Coordinates of C-alpha atoms and ligand atoms in Angstrom, one line a residue:
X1403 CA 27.0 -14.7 7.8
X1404 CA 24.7 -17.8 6.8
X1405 CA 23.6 -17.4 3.0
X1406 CA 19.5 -17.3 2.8
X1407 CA 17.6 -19.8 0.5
X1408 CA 17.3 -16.9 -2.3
X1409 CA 21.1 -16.0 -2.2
X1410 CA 21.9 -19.9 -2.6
X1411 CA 19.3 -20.4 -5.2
X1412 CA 20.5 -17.3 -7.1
X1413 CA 23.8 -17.3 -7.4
X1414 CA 23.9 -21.1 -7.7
X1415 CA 26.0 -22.1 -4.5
X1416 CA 27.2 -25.3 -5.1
X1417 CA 29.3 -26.5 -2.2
X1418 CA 29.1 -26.5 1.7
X1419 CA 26.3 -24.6 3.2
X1420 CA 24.4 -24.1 6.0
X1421 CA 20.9 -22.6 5.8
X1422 CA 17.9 -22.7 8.6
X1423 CA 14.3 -22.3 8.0
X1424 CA 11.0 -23.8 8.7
X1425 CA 9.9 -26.9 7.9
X1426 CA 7.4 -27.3 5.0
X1427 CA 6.8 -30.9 4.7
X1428 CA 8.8 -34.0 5.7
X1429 CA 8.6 -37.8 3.9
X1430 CA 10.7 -40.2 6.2
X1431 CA 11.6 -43.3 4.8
X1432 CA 13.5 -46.1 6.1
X1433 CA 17.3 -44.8 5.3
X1434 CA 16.7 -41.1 4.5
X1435 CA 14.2 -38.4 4.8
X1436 CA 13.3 -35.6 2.3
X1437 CA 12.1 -32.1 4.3
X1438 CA 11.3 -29.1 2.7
X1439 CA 12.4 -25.8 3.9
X1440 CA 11.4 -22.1 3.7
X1441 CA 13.2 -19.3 4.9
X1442 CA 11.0 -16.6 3.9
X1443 CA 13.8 -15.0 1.9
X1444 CA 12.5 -15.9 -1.5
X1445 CA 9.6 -17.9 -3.3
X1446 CA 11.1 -21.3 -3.9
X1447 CA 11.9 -23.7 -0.9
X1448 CA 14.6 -25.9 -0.8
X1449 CA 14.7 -29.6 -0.6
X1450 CA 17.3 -31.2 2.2
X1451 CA 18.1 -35.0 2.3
X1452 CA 19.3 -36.3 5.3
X1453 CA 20.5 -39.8 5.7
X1454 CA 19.9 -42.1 8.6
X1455 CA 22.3 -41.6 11.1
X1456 CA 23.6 -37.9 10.8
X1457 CA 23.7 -36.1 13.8
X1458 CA 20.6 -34.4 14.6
X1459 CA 18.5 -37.3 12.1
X1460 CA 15.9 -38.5 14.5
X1461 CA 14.8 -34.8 16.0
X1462 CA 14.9 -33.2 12.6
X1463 CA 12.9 -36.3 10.3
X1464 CA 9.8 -36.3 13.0
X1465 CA 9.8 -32.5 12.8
X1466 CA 6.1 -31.3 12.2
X1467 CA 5.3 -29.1 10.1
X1468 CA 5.9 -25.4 11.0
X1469 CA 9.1 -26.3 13.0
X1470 CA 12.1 -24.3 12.4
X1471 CA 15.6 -26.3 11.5
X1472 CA 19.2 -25.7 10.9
X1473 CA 21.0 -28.1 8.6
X1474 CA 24.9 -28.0 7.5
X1475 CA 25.8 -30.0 4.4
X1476 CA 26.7 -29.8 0.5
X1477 CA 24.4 -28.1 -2.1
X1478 CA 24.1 -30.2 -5.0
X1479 CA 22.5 -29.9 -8.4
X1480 CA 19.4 -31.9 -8.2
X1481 CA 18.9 -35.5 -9.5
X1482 CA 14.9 -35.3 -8.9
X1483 CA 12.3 -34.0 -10.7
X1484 CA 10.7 -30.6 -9.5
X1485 CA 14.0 -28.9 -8.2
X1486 CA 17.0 -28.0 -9.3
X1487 CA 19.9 -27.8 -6.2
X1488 CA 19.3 -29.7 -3.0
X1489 CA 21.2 -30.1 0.1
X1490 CA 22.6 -33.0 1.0
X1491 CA 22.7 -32.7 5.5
X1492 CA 25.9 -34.2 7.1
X1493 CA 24.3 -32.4 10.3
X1494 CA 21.1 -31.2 11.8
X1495 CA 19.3 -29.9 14.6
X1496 CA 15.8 -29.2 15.5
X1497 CA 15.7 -25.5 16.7
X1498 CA 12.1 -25.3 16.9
X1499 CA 9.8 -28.0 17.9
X1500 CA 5.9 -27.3 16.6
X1501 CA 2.7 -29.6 17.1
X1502 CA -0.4 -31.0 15.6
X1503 CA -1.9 -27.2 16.5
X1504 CA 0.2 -25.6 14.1
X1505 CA -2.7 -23.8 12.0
X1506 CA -1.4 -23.9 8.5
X1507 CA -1.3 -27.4 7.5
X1508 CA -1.0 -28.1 4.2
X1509 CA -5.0 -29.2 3.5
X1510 CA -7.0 -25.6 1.9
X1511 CA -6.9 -23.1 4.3
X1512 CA -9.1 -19.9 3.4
X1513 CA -8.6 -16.3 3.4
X1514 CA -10.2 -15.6 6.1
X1515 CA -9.2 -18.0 8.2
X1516 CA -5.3 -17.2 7.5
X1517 CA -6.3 -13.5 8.0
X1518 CA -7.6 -14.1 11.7
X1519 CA -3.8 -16.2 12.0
X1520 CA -1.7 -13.1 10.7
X1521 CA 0.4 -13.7 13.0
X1522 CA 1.7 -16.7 11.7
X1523 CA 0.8 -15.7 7.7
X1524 CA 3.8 -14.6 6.7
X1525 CA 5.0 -18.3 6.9
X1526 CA 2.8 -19.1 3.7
X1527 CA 3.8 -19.2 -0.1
X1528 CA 1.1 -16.6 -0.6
X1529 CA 1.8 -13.8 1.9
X1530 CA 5.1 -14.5 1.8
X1531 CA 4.9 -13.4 -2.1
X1532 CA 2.7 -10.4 -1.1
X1533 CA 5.1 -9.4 1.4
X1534 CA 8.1 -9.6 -0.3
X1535 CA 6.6 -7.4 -3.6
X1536 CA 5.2 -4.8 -1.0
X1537 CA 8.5 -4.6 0.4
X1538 CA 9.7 -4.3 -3.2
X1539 CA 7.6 -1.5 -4.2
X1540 CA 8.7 0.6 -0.9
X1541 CA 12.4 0.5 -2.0
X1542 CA 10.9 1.1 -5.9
X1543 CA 9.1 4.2 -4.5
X1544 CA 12.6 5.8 -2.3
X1545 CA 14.0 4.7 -5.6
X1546 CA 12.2 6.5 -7.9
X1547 CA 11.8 9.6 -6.1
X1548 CA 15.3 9.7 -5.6
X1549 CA 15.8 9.8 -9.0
X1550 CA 14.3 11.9 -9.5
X1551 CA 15.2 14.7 -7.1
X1552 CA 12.6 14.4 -4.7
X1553 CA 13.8 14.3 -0.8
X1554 CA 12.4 12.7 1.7
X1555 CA 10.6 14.0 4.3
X1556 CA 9.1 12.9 7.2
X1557 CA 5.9 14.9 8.4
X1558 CA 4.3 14.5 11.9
X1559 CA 1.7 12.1 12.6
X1560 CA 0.1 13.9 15.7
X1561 CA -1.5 16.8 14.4
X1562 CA -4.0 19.5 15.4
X1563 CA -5.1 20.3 11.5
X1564 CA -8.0 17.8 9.6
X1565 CA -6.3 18.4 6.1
X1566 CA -8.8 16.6 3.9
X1567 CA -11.7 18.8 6.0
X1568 CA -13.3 15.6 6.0
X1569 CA -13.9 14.3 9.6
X1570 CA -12.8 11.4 10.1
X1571 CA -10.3 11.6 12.5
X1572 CA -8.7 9.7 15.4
X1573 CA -8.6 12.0 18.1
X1574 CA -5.1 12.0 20.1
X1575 CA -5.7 13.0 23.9
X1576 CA -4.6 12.3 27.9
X1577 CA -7.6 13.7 29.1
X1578 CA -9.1 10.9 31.3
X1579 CA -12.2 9.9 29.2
X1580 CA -14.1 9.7 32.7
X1581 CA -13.6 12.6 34.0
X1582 CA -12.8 15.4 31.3
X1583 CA -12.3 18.8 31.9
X1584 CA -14.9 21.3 30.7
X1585 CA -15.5 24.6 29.2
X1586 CA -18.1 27.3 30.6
X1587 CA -20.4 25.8 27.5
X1588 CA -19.8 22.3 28.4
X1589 CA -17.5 20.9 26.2
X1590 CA -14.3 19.3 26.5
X1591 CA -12.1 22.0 27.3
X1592 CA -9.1 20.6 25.5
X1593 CA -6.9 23.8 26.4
X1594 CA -6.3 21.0 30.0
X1595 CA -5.0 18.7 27.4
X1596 CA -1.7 17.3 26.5
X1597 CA -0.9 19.6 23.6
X1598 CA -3.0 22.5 24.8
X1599 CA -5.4 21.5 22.2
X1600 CA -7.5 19.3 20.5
X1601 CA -5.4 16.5 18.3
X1602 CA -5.8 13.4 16.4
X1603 CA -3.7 11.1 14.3
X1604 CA -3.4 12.2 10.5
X1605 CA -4.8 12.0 7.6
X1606 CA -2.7 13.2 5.1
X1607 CA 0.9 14.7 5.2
X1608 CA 0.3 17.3 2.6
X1609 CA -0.1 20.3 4.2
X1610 CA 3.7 20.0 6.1
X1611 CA 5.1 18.9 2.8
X1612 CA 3.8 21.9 0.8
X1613 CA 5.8 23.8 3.5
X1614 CA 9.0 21.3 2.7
X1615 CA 8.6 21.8 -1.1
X1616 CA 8.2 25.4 -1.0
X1617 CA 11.8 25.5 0.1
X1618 CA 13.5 22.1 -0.7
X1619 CA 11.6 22.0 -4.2
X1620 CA 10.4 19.1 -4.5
X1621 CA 9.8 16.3 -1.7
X1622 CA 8.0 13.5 -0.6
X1623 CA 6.4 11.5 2.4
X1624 CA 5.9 8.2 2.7
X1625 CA 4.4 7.2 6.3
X1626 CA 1.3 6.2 7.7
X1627 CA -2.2 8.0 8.0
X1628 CA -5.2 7.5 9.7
X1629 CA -8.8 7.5 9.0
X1630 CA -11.7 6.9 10.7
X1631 CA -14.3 6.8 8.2
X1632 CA -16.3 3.5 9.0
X1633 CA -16.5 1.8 5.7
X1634 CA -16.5 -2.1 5.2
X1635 CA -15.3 -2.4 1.9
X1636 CA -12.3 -4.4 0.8
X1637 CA -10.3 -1.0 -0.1
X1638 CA -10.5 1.2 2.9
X1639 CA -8.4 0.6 5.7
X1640 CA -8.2 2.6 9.2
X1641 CA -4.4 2.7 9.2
X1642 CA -3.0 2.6 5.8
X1643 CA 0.6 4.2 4.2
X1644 CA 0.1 7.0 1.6
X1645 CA 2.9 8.3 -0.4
X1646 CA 2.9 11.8 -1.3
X1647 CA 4.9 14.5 -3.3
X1648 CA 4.7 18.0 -3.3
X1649 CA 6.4 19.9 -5.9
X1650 CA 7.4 23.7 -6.5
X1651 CA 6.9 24.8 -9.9
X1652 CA 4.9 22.3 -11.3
X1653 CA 1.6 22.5 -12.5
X1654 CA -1.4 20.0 -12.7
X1655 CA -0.2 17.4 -16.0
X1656 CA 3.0 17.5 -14.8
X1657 CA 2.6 15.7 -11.4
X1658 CA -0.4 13.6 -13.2
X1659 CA 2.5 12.8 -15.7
X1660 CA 5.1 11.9 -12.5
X1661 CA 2.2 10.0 -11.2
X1662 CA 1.7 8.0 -14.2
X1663 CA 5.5 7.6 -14.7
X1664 CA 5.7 6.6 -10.9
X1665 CA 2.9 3.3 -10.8
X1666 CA 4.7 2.5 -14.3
X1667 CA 8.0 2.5 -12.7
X1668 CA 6.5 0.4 -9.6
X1669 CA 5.3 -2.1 -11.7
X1670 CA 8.4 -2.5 -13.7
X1671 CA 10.3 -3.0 -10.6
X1672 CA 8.1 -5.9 -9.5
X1673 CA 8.1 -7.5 -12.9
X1674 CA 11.6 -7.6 -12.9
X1675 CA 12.7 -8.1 -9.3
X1676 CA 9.4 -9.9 -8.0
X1677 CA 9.3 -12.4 -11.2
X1678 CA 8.7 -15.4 -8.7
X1679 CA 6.6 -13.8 -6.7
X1680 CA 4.0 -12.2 -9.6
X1681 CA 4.3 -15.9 -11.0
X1682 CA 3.1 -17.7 -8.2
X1683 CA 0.6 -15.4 -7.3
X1684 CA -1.2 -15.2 -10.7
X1685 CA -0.9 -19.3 -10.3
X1686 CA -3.2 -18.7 -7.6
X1687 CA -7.3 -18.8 -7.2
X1688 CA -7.4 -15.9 -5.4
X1689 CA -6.0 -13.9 -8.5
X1690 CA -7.0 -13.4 -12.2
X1691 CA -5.0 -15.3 -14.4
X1692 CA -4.2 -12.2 -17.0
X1693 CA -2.1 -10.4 -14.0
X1694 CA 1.7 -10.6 -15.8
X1695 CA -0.1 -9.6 -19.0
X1696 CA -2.1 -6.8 -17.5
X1697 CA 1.1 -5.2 -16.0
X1698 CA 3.3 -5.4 -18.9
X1699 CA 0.4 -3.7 -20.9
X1700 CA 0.2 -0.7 -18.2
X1701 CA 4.0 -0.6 -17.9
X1702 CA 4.2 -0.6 -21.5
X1703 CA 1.2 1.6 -21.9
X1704 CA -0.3 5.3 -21.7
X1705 CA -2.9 6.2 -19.2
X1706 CA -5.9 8.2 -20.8
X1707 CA -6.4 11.3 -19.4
X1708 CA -10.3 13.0 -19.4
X1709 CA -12.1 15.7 -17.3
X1710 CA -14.5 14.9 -15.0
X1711 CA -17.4 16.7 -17.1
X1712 CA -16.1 14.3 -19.8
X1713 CA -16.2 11.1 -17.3
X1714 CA -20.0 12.2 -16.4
X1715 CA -20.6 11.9 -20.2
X1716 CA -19.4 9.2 -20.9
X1717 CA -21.1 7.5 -17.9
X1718 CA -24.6 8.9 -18.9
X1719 CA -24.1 7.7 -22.4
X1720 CA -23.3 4.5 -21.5
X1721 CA -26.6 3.5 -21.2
X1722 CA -25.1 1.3 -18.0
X1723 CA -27.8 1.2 -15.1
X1724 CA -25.8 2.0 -11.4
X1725 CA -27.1 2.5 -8.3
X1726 CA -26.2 5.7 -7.9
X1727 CA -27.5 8.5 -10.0
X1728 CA -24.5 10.0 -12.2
X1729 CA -24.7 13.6 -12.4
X1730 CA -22.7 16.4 -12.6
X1731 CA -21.7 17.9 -9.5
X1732 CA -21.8 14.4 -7.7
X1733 CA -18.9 12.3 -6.4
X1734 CA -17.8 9.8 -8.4
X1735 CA -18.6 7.0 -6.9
X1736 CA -16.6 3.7 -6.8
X1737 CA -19.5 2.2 -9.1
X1738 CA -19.0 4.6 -11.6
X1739 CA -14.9 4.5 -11.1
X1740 CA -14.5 1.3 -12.3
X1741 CA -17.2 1.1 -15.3
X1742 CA -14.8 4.0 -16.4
X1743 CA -11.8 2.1 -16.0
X1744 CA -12.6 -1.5 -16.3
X1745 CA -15.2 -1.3 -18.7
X1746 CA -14.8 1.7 -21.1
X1747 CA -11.3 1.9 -21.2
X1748 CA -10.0 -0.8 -19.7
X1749 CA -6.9 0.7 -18.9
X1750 CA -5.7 3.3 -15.8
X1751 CA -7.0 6.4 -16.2
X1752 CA -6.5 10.1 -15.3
X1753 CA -9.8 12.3 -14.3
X1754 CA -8.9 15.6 -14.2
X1755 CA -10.9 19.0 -12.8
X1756 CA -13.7 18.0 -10.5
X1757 CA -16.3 20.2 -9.0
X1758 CA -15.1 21.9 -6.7
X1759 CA -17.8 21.3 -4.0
X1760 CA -16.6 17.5 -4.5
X1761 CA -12.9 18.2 -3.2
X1762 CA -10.8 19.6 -0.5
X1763 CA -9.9 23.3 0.3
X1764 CA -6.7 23.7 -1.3
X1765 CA -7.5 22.7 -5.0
X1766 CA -6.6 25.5 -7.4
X1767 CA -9.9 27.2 -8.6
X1768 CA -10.6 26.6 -12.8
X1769 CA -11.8 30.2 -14.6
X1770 CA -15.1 28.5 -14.9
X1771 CA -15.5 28.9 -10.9
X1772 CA -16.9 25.8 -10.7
X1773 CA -14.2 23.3 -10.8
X1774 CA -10.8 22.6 -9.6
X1775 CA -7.5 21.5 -10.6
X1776 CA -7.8 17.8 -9.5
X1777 CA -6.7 14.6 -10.6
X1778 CA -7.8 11.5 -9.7
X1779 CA -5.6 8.0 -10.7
X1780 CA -7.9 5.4 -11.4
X1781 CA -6.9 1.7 -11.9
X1782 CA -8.9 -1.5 -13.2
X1783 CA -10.0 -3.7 -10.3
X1784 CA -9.1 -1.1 -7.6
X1785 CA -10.5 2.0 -8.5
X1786 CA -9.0 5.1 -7.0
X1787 CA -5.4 4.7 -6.1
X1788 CA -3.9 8.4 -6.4
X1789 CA -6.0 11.2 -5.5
X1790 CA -3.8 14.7 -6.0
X1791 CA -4.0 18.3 -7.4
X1792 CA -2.5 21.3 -8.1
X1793 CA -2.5 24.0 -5.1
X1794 CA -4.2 27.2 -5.2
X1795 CA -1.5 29.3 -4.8
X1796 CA -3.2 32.7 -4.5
X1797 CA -3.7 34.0 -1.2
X1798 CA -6.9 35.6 -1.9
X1799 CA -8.7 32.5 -3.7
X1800 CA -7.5 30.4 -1.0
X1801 CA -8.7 33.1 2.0
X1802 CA -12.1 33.1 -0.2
X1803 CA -12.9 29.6 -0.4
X1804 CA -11.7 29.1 3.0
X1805 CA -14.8 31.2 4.2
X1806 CA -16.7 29.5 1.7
X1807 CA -16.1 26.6 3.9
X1808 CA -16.3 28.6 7.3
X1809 CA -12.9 27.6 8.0
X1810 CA -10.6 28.8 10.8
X1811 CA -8.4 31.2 9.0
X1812 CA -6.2 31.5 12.5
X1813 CA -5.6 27.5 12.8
X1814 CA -3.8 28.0 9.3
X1815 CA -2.1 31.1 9.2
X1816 CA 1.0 28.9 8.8
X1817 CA -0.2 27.4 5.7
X1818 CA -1.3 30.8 4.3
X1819 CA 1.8 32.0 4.8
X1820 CA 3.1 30.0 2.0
X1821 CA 1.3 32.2 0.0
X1822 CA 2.2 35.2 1.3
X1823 CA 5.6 35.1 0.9
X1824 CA 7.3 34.0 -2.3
X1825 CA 4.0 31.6 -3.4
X1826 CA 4.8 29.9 -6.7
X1827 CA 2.7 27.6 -8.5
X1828 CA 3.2 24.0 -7.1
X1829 CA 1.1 20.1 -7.2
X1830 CA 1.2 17.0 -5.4
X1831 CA -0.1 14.2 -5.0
X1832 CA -1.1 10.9 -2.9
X1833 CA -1.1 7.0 -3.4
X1834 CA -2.6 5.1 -1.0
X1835 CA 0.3 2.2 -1.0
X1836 CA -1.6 -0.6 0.2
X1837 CA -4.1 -0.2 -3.0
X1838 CA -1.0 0.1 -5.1
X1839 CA 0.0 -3.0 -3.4
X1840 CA -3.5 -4.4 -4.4
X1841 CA -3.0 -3.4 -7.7
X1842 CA 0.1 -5.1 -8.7
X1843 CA -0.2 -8.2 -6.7
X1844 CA -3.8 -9.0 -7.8
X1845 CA -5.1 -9.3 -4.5
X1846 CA -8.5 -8.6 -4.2
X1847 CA -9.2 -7.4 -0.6
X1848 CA -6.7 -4.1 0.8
X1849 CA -6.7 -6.4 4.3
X1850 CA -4.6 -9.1 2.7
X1851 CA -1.5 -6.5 1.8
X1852 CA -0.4 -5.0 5.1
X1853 CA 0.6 -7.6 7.8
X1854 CA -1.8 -6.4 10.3
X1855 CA -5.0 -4.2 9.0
X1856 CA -6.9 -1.9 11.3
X1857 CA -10.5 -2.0 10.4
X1858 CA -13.4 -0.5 11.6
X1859 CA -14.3 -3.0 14.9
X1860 CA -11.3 -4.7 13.9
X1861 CA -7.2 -4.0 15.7
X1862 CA -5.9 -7.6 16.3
X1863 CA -2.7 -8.3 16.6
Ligands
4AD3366 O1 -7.6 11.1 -2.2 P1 -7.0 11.3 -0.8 O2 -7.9 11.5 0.3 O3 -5.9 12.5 -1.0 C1 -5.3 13.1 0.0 O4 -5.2 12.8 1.2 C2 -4.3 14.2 -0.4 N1 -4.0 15.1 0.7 C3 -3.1 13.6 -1.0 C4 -2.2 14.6 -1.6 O5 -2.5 15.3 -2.5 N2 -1.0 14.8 -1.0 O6 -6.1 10.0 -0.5 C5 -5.0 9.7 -1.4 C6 -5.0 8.2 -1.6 C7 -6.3 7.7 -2.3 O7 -6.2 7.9 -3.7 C8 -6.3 6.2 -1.9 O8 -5.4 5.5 -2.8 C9 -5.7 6.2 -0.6 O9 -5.0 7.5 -0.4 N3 -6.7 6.1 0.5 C10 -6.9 5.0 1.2 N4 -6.3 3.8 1.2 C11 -6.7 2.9 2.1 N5 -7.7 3.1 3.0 C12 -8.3 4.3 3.0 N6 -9.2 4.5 4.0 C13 -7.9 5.3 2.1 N7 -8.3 6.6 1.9 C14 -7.5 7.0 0.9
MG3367 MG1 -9.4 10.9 -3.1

């Protein structure tokens, strides 16, 4: 097989090589042209010379930009200045032709207007870096939880169940949207529909992998979810990938601890195999210049850990003005998230036991009644990027707050279950990758981190 630019660069292939790739930039002079080539496979391109006359010459030195090339020849340690091997071409050949379209020319091309050509973004230095750490952190993550004796499981992504009891789902159906059938009160009878009832895409796998831990022990998911909450802000997305364990036997610190140890672990990763990548990327405008100094300092670091009646304290000590009120028994909001985080601490943080009337069904109930046995993972410039908590695991509590919430006791039997037979204390957790993503490459907005986001009003590509 043909080495890639990274493996020649790495392991210092001097010697006959082939390599193909697109063409960055070409400078034709009158006996020999320089062209610069990408392959995607790493950060650094690689400079080819190709003398007048080679086979393949004239194709290959009026090559636009964007065109993809293959070129046979000898890598050579680098006479130049700015590059250290090159490849000298005894052949070429244009594979690819491109034109004067091509959208990314060299000349400052924007954010946005690279976002609405995602299709051809992963060509440039910058996605191409965000790409290849994102791809880095998914290994990280199998890695991690692998070593740590978590399997991996994979829950479904049709489901008939709105875990979070939030709303905002996508509903899944066949039903023809024109002519649907109806009960005797006039509703969609969804009893006519594909699955016999009414279904939408998921929000969160944890419900099926509390069923996986309380036999395997301790698992995780890692897959995508869906949520239709309309928010334009530049760190919710419609379609995003959550990662989420669920372990037996462990109580709240402990899976706020493995979720501490686990972004640590990601960042280390990058730092070490993303070096290039984190590099360039804090070279860029688009990112603050502290970045490799700000992830060695949380990889290095402890995360602070304080309850949420704590966090409303400090907030309303703080003498800070936000726009929304800060009071106890309110959400935090994203405002108040990062003033904790950026400002007071200026480091990750761990919020622990929220009110319970702020948080999902399934949270373990405090003594006090009041609050729960939540954690939220809070990060500077992001905000929010784990939200998990330790299960109730008593079958009354959980009946009781489920009628609380007038939920349907009959749609979960399943999930009771786990508590009627054998329940055992148990925690989990979820980060939303693409903000983890966000987090470690610097970028600033959640749609530059996936290769193609679903917004609200917006599924191209
Ligand atoms: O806090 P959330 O809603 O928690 C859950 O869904 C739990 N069932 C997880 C668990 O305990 N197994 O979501 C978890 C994380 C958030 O902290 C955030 O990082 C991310 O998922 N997230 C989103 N990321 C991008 N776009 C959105 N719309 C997101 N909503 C949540
Ligand atoms: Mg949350």
């Amino acid at each position: 097989m043909m080495n890639s630019i990274k493996q020649i660069i790495d392991n210092k292939l001097l010697g006959p090589q082939t390599i193909c790739g697109w063409v960055r930039s070409v400078r034709k002079k009158k006996k020999f042209s320089f062209v610069v080539v990408n392959d995607g496979s790493c950060q650094d391109n690689l400079q080819v010379i190709l003398d007048l006359g080679i086979p393949g010459y004239e194709e290959v030195s009026s090559a636009l930009i964007g065109s993809s090339i293959q070129v046979s020849g000898e890598l050579v340690e680098s006479q130049g200045k700015g590059q250290n091997l090159e490849l000298i071409g005894k052949e070429c050949k244009l594979l690819g032709e491109s034109d004067e379209t091509y959208p990314l020319q060299k000349k400052g091309t924007s954010l946005e207007f690279i976002r609405e050509n995602a299709h051809l973004r992963s060509r440039t230095n910058l996605f191409g870096a965000i790409f290849r750490v994102r791809n880095e952190l998914a290994k990280a993550t199998h890695d991690f939880f692998y070593n740590s004796g978590f399997y991996y499981v994979n829950t479904p992504i049709i489901t008939a169940i709105d875990a979070e009891g939030a709303g905002e789902m996508f509903n899944v159906s066949t039903l023809n949207p024109l002519s649907t059938p109806k009960t005797e009160s006039g509703e969609v009878d969804f009893s006519k529909d594909y699955f016999g009832k009414s279904t939408s895409l998921t929000v969160s796998g944890q419900l099926n992998a509390e069923c996986m831990a309380l036999g395997l022990g301790k698992v995780y998911t890692f897959g995508p979810t869906f949520r239709s909450e309309k928010s334009f802000t530049s760190r919710h997305l419609s379609e995003f990938w959550m990662v989420e364990p669920e372990a037996a036997f462990m109580d709240l610190d402990q899976i706020a601890d493995l979720g501490a140890d686990y972004i640590k672990y990601l960042i280390s990763r990058a730092l070490i195999n993303c070096s290039k990548e984190l590099a360039f990327l804090q070279s860029r405008e688009e990112v603050d210049n502290d970045l490799l100094v700000r992830l060695n300092g949380v990889a290095n670091g402890d995360f602070q850990k304080i309850t949420y009646t704590q966090a409303v304290n400090i907030l309303l000590e703080s003498g800070e003005k936000f726009e929304f009120p800060v009071e106890w028994g309110s959400e935090l909001q994203t405002e108040h998230e990062r003033f904790l985080t950026e400002v007071h601490f200026k480091a990750p943080l761990i919020v622990t036991d929220y009110p319970k009337d702020c948080k999902a069904f399934y949270m373990k109930l405090n003594d006090d009644g009041k609050t729960v046995r939540a954690m939220d993972i809070l990060v500077p410039g992001v905000g929010e990027i784990v939200g998990g908590s330790q299960r109730e695991e008593s079958l009354i509590k959980l009946k009781d707050r489920m009628s609380e919430m007038d939920m349907d006791k009959n749609q979960l039997k399943w999930y009771l279950d786990l508590r009627k037979y054998g329940s055992v204390v148990h925690s989990g957790f979820g980060l939303g990758f693409e903000r983890a993503v966000m987090y470690i490459t610097g970028m600033k907005n959640i749609r530059d981190v996936i290769p193609f986001p679903r917004a609200t009003g917006s599924a191209e590509f």
